[in-house]
Tab-separated table of C-alpha atoms in Angstrom:
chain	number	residue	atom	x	y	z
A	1	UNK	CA	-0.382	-61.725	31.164
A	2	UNK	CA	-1.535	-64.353	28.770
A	3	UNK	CA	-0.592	-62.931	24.887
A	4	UNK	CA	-2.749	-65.556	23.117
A	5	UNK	CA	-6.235	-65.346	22.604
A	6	UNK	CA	-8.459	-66.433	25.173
A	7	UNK	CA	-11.594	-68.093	23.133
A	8	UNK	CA	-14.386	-70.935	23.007
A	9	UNK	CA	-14.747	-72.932	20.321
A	10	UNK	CA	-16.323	-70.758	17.267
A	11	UNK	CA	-20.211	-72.211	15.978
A	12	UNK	CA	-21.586	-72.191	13.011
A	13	UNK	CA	-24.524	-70.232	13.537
A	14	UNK	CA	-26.730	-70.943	10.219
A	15	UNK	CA	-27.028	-73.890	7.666
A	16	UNK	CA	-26.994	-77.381	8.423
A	17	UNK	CA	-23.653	-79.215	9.066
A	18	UNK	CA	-21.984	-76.198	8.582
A	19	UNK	CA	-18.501	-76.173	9.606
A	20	UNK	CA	-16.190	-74.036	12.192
A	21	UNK	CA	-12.758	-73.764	13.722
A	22	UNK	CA	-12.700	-74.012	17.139
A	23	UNK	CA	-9.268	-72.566	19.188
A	24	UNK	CA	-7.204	-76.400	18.869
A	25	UNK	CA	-8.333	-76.615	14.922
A	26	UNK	CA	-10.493	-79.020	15.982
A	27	UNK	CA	-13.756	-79.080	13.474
A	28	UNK	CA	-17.055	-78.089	14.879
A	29	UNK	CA	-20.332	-79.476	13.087
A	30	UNK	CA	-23.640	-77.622	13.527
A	31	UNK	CA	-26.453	-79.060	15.016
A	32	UNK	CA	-29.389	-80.032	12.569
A	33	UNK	CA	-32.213	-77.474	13.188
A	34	UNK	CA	-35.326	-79.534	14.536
A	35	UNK	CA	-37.625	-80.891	12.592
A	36	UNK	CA	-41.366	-79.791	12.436
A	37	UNK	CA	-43.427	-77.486	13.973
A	38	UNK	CA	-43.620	-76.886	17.565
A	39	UNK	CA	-46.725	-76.248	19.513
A	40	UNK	CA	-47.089	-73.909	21.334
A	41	UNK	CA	-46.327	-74.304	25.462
A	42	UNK	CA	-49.419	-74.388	27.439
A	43	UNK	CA	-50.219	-72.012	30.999
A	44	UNK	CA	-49.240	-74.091	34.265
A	45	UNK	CA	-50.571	-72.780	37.480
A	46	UNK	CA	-47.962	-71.330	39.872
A	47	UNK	CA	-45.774	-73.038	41.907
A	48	UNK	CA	-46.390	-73.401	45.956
A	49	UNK	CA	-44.141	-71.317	47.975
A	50	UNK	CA	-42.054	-74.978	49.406
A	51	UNK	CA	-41.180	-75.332	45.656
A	52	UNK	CA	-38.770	-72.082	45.711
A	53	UNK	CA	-35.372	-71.966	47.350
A	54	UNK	CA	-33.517	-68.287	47.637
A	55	UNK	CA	-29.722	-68.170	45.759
A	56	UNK	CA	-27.146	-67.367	48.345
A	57	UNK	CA	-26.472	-63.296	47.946
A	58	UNK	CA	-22.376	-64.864	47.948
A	59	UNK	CA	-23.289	-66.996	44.845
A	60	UNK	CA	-25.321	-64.302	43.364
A	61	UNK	CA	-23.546	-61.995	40.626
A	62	UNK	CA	-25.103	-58.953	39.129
A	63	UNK	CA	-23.866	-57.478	36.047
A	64	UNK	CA	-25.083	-54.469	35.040
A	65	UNK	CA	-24.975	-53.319	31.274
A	66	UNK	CA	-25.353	-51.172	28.417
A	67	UNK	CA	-28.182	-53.041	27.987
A	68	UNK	CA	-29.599	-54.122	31.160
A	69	UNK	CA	-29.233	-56.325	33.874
A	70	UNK	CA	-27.811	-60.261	33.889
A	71	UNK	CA	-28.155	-62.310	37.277
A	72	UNK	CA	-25.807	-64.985	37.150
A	73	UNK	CA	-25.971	-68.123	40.309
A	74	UNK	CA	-22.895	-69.267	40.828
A	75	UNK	CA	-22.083	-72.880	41.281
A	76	UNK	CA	-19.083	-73.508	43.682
A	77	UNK	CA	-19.778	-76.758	44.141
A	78	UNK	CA	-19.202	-77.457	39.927
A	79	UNK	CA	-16.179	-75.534	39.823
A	80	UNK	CA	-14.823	-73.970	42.619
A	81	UNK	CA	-11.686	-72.428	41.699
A	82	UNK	CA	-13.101	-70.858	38.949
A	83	UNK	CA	-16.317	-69.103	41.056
A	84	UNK	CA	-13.718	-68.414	43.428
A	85	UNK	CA	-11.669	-66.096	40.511
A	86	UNK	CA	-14.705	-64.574	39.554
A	87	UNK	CA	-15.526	-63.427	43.195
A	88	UNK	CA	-11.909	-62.229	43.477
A	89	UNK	CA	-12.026	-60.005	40.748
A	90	UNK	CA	-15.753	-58.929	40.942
A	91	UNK	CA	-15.112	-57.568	44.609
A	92	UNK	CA	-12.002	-55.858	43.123
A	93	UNK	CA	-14.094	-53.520	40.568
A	94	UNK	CA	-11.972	-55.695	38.094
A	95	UNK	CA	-14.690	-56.225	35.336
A	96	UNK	CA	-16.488	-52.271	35.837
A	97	UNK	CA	-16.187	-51.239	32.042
A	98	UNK	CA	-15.212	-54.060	30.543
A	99	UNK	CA	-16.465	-54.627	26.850
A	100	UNK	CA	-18.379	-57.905	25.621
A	101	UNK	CA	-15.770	-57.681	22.845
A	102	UNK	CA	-17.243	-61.167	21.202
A	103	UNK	CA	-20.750	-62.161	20.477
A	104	UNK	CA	-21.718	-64.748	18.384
A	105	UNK	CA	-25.976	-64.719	17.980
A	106	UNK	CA	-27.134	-68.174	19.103
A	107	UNK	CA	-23.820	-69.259	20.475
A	108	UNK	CA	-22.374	-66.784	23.345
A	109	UNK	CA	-21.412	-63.647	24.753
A	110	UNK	CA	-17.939	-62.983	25.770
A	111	UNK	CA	-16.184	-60.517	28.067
A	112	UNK	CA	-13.847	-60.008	30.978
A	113	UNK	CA	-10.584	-59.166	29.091
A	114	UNK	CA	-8.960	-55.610	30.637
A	115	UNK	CA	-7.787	-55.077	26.771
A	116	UNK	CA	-11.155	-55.666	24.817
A	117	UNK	CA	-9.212	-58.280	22.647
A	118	UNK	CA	-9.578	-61.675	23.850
A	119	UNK	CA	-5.859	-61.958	24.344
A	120	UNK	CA	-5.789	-60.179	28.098
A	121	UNK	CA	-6.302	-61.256	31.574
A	122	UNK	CA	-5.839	-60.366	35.345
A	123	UNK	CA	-2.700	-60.567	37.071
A	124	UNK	CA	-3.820	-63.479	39.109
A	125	UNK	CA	-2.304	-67.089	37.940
A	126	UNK	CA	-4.530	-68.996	35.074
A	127	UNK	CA	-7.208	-71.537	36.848
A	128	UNK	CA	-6.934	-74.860	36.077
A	129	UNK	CA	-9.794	-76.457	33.615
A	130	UNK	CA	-12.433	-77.718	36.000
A	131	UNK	CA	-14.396	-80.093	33.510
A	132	UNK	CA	-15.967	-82.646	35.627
A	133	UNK	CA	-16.672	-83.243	39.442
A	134	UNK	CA	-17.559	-85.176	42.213
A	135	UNK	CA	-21.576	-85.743	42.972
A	136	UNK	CA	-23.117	-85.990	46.106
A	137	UNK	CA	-26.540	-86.503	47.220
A	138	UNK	CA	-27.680	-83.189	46.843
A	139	UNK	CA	-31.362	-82.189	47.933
A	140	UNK	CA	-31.427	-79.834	45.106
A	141	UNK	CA	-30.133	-81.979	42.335
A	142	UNK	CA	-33.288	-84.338	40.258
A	143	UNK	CA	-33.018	-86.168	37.075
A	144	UNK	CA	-35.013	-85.695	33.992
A	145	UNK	CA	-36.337	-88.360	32.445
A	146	UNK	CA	-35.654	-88.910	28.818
A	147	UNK	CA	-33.126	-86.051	28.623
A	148	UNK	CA	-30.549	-87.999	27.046
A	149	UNK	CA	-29.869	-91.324	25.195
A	150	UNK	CA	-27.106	-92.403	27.039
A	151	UNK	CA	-25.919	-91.449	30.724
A	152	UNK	CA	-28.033	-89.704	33.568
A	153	UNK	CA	-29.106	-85.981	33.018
A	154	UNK	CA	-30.730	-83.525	35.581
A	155	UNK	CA	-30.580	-80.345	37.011
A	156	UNK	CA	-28.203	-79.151	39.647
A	157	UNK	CA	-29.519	-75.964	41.700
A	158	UNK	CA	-30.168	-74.294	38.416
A	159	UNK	CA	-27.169	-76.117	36.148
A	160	UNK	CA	-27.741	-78.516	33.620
A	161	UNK	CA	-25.641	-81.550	34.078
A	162	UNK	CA	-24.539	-85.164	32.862
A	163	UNK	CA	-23.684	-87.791	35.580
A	164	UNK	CA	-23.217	-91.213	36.966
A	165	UNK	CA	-26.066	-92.815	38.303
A	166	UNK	CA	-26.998	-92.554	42.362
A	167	UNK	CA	-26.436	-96.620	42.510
A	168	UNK	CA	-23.008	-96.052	41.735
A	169	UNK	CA	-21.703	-94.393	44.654
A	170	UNK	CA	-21.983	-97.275	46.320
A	171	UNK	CA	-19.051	-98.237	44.973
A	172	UNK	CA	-16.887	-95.153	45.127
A	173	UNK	CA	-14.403	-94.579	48.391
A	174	UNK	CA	-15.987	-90.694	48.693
A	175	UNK	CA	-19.807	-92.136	48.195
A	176	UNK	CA	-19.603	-89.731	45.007
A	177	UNK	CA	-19.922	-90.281	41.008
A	178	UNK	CA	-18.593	-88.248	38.162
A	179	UNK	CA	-21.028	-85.266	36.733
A	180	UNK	CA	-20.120	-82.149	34.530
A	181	UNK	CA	-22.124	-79.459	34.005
A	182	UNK	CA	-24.000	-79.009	30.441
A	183	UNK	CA	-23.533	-76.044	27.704
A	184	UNK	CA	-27.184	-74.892	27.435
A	185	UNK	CA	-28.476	-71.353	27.015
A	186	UNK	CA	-27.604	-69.258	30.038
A	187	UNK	CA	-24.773	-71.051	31.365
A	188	UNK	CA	-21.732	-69.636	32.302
A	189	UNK	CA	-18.570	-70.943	31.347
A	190	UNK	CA	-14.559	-69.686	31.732
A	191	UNK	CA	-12.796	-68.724	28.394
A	192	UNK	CA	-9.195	-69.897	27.522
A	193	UNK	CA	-6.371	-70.501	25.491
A	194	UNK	CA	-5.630	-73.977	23.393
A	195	UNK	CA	-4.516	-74.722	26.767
A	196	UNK	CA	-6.948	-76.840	28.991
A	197	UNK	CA	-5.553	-74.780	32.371
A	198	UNK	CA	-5.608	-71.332	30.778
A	199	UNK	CA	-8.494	-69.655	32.310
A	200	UNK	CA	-7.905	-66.394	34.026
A	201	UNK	CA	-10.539	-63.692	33.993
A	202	UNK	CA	-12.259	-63.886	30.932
A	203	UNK	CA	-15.819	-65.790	30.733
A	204	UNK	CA	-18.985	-66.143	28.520
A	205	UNK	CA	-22.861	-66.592	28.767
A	206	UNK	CA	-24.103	-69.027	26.453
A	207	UNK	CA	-27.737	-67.720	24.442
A	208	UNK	CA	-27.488	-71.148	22.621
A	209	UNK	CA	-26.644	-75.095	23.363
A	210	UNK	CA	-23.387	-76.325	22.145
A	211	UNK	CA	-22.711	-79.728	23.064
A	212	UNK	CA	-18.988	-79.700	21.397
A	213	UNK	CA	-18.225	-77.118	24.655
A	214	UNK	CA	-18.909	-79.952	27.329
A	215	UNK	CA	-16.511	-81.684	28.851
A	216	UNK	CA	-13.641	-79.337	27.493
A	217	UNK	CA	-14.549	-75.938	29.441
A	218	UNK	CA	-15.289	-74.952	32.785
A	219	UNK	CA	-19.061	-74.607	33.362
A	220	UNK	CA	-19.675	-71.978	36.621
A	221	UNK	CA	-23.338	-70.921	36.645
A	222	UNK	CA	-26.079	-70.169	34.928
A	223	UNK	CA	-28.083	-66.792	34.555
A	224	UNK	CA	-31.103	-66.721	36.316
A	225	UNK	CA	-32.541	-63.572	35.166
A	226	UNK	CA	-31.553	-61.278	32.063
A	227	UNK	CA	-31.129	-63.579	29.272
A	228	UNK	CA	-33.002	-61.806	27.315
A	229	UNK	CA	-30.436	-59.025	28.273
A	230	UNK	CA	-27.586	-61.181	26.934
A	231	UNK	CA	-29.146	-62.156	23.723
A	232	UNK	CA	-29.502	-58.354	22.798
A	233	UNK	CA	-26.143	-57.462	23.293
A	234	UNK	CA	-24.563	-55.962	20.292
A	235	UNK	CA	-22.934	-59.301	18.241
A	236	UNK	CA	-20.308	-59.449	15.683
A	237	UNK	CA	-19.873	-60.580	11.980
A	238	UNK	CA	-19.375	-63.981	11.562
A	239	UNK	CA	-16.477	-63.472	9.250
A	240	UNK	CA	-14.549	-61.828	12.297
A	241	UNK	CA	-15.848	-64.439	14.740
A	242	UNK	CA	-18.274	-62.402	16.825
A	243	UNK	CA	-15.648	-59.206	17.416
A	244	UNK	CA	-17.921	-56.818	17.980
A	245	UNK	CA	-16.964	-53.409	16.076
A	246	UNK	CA	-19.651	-51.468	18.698
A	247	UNK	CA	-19.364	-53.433	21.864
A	248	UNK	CA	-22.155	-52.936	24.941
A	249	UNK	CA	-19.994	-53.051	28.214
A	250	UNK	CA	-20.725	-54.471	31.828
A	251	UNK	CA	-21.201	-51.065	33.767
A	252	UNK	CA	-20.529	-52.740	36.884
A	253	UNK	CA	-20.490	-56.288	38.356
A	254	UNK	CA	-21.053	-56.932	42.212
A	255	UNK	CA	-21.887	-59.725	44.139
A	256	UNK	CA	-25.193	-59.412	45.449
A	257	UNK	CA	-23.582	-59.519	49.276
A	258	UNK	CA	-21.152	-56.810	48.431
A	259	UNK	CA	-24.349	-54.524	48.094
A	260	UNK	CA	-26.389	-52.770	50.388
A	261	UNK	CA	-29.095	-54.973	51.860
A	262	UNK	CA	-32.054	-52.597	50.416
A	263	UNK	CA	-30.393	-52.401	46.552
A	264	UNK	CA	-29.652	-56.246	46.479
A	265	UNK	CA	-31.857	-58.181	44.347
A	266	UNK	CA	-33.266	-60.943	45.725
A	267	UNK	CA	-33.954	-63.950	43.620
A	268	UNK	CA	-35.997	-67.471	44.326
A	269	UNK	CA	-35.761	-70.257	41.600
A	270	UNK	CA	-37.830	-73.357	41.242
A	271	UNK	CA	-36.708	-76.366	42.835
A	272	UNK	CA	-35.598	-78.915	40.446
A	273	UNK	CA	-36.929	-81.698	42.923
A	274	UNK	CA	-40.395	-79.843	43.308
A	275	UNK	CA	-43.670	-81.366	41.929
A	276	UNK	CA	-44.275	-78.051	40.085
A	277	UNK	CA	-40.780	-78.124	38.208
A	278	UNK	CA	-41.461	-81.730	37.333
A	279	UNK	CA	-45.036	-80.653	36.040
A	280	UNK	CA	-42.958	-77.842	33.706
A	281	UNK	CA	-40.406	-80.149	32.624
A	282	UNK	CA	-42.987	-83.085	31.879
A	283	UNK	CA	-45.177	-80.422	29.787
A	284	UNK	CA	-41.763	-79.289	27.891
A	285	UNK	CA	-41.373	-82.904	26.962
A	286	UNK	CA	-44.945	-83.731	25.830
A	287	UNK	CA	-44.676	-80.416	23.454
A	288	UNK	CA	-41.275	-81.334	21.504
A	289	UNK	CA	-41.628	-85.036	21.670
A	290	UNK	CA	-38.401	-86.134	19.931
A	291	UNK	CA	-36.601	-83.512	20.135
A	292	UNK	CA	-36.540	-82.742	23.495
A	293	UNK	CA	-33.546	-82.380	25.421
A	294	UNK	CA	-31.772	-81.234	28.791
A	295	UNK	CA	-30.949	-77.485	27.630
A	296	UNK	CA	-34.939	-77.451	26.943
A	297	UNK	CA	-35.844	-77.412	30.750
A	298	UNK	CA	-35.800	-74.250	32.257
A	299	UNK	CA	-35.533	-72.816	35.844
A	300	UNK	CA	-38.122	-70.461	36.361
A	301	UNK	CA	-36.932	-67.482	39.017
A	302	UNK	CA	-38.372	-64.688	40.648
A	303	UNK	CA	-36.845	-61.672	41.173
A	304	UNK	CA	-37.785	-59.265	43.487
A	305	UNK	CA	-35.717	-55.719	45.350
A	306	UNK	CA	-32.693	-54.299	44.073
């Protein structure tokens, strides 16, 4: 079992250029708060049924807490070995009970350690660090315009990512470019060590951007449904780095095919290549004008059953 602490780099969570320690002592500057006021967003009429795909039940986790329930979508095709690790151990009972022993408010939620320290794991081998990977042409993946200064940014399924442009693939053996998922609220990402390959069963939900994590951890998903769950889970002090002296606990975790077919919850989310997600995304930019950015753009989801 792995003795050292398995972390992601600590935030500064108020004051401008505020400073942090992240796990490799490498220095962590706060983002700038924006500037101005922000209007509010505008009504959109509902989307058409064509606009809504349905997440696989296999790629569909449900955690429930002492505070309600998170519905995560797994992304295999970002980071397989990782979504593979969590499967293994959420179809063992592994995480049942386990604490969300760090919180930091704005930053992330941590949990999946057996001894509520950071410094435990499973007794499976670590997973290597799955930063970046190999883009197809996937129906479900669009760009959005304007979400970044330099490279191409869009959304894949319901993950945030950075990526090589379309035109480059023809030029690559595999007819695929480079892409890595994005640190924006709700995403999932695996915990680890100062070690790049030292993930093993511990993993966070992000209730804030941090663009420091990207590249550097393994992004796996994205909630779908309960982030308002995850955002009221009980935090810690910053002085103790989010260890949380009173930590909520996941109850259970299942995969949504591991459960009956009349408890499952069933969940459709927007289509990032629909006219209506373009429609939200365009309206997102119009409101926040310079300050817009990729972990701005939402994926509306329905959830219906379970």
């Amino acid at each position: 079992m792995n003795s050292r602490p398995l972390t992601v780099l600590s935030a500064a969570v108020a004051g401008v250029m505020a400073l942090a320690v992240g796990p490799a002592g490498a220095q962590v500057i706060a983002p700038p708060p924006p500037q101005g006021a922000v209007p509010p967003a505008t009504p959109l009429p509902p989307a058409d049924a064509a606009d809504w795909r349905t997440v696989s039940p296999d790629n569909l986790l449900v955690i429930d807490t002492t505070k309600g329930r998170i519905l995560v979508e797994l992304e295999p095709r970002v980071a397989p070995q990782s979504v593979e690790r969590i499967r293994t151990l959420t179809n063992r009972g592994f995480y049942d009970g386990l604490k969300f022993h760090r919180v930091i408010r704005g930053f992330m939620a941590q949990t999946g350690d057996p001894l509520g320290t950071g410094a435990g794991s499973s007794d499976l081998p670590d997973v290597p660090g799955e930063f970046s990977f190999r883009r197809g042409r996937n129906p479900d993946f669009a760009i959005v315009p304007n979400a970044s200064t330099s490279g191409v940014r869009g959304i894949l399924g319901s993950l945030p990512i950075q990526t090589q442009p379309d035109a480059q693939m023809f030029v690559t053996a595999d007819m695929k470019v480079d892409a890595g998922g994005l640190f924006c609220p709700g995403v999932a990402g695996m915990a680890r060590s100062a070690d790049p390959n030292s993930a093993n069963s511990q993993f966070y939900l992000m209730t804030g951007a941090n663009p420091n994590l990207n590249g550097t951890y393994t992004t796996f998903g994205r909630v779908v449904s309960g982030l308002d769950v995850v955002k009221a889970l009980n935090a810690g002090a910053d002085a103790s780095d989010g260890a949380v002296a009173n930590p909520d606990v996941m109850t259970k975790a299942q995969l949504a095919s591991a459960m009956p077919e009349a408890q499952r919850p069933v969940v459709k989310v927007l289509l990032p290549t629909s006219p209506a997600f373009a429609q939200r995304y365009e309206a997102t930019r119009n409101r926040l004008g310079l300050n817009f950015g990729i972990c701005d753009v939402e994926t509306p989801s329905i959830v219906t059953g379970g």
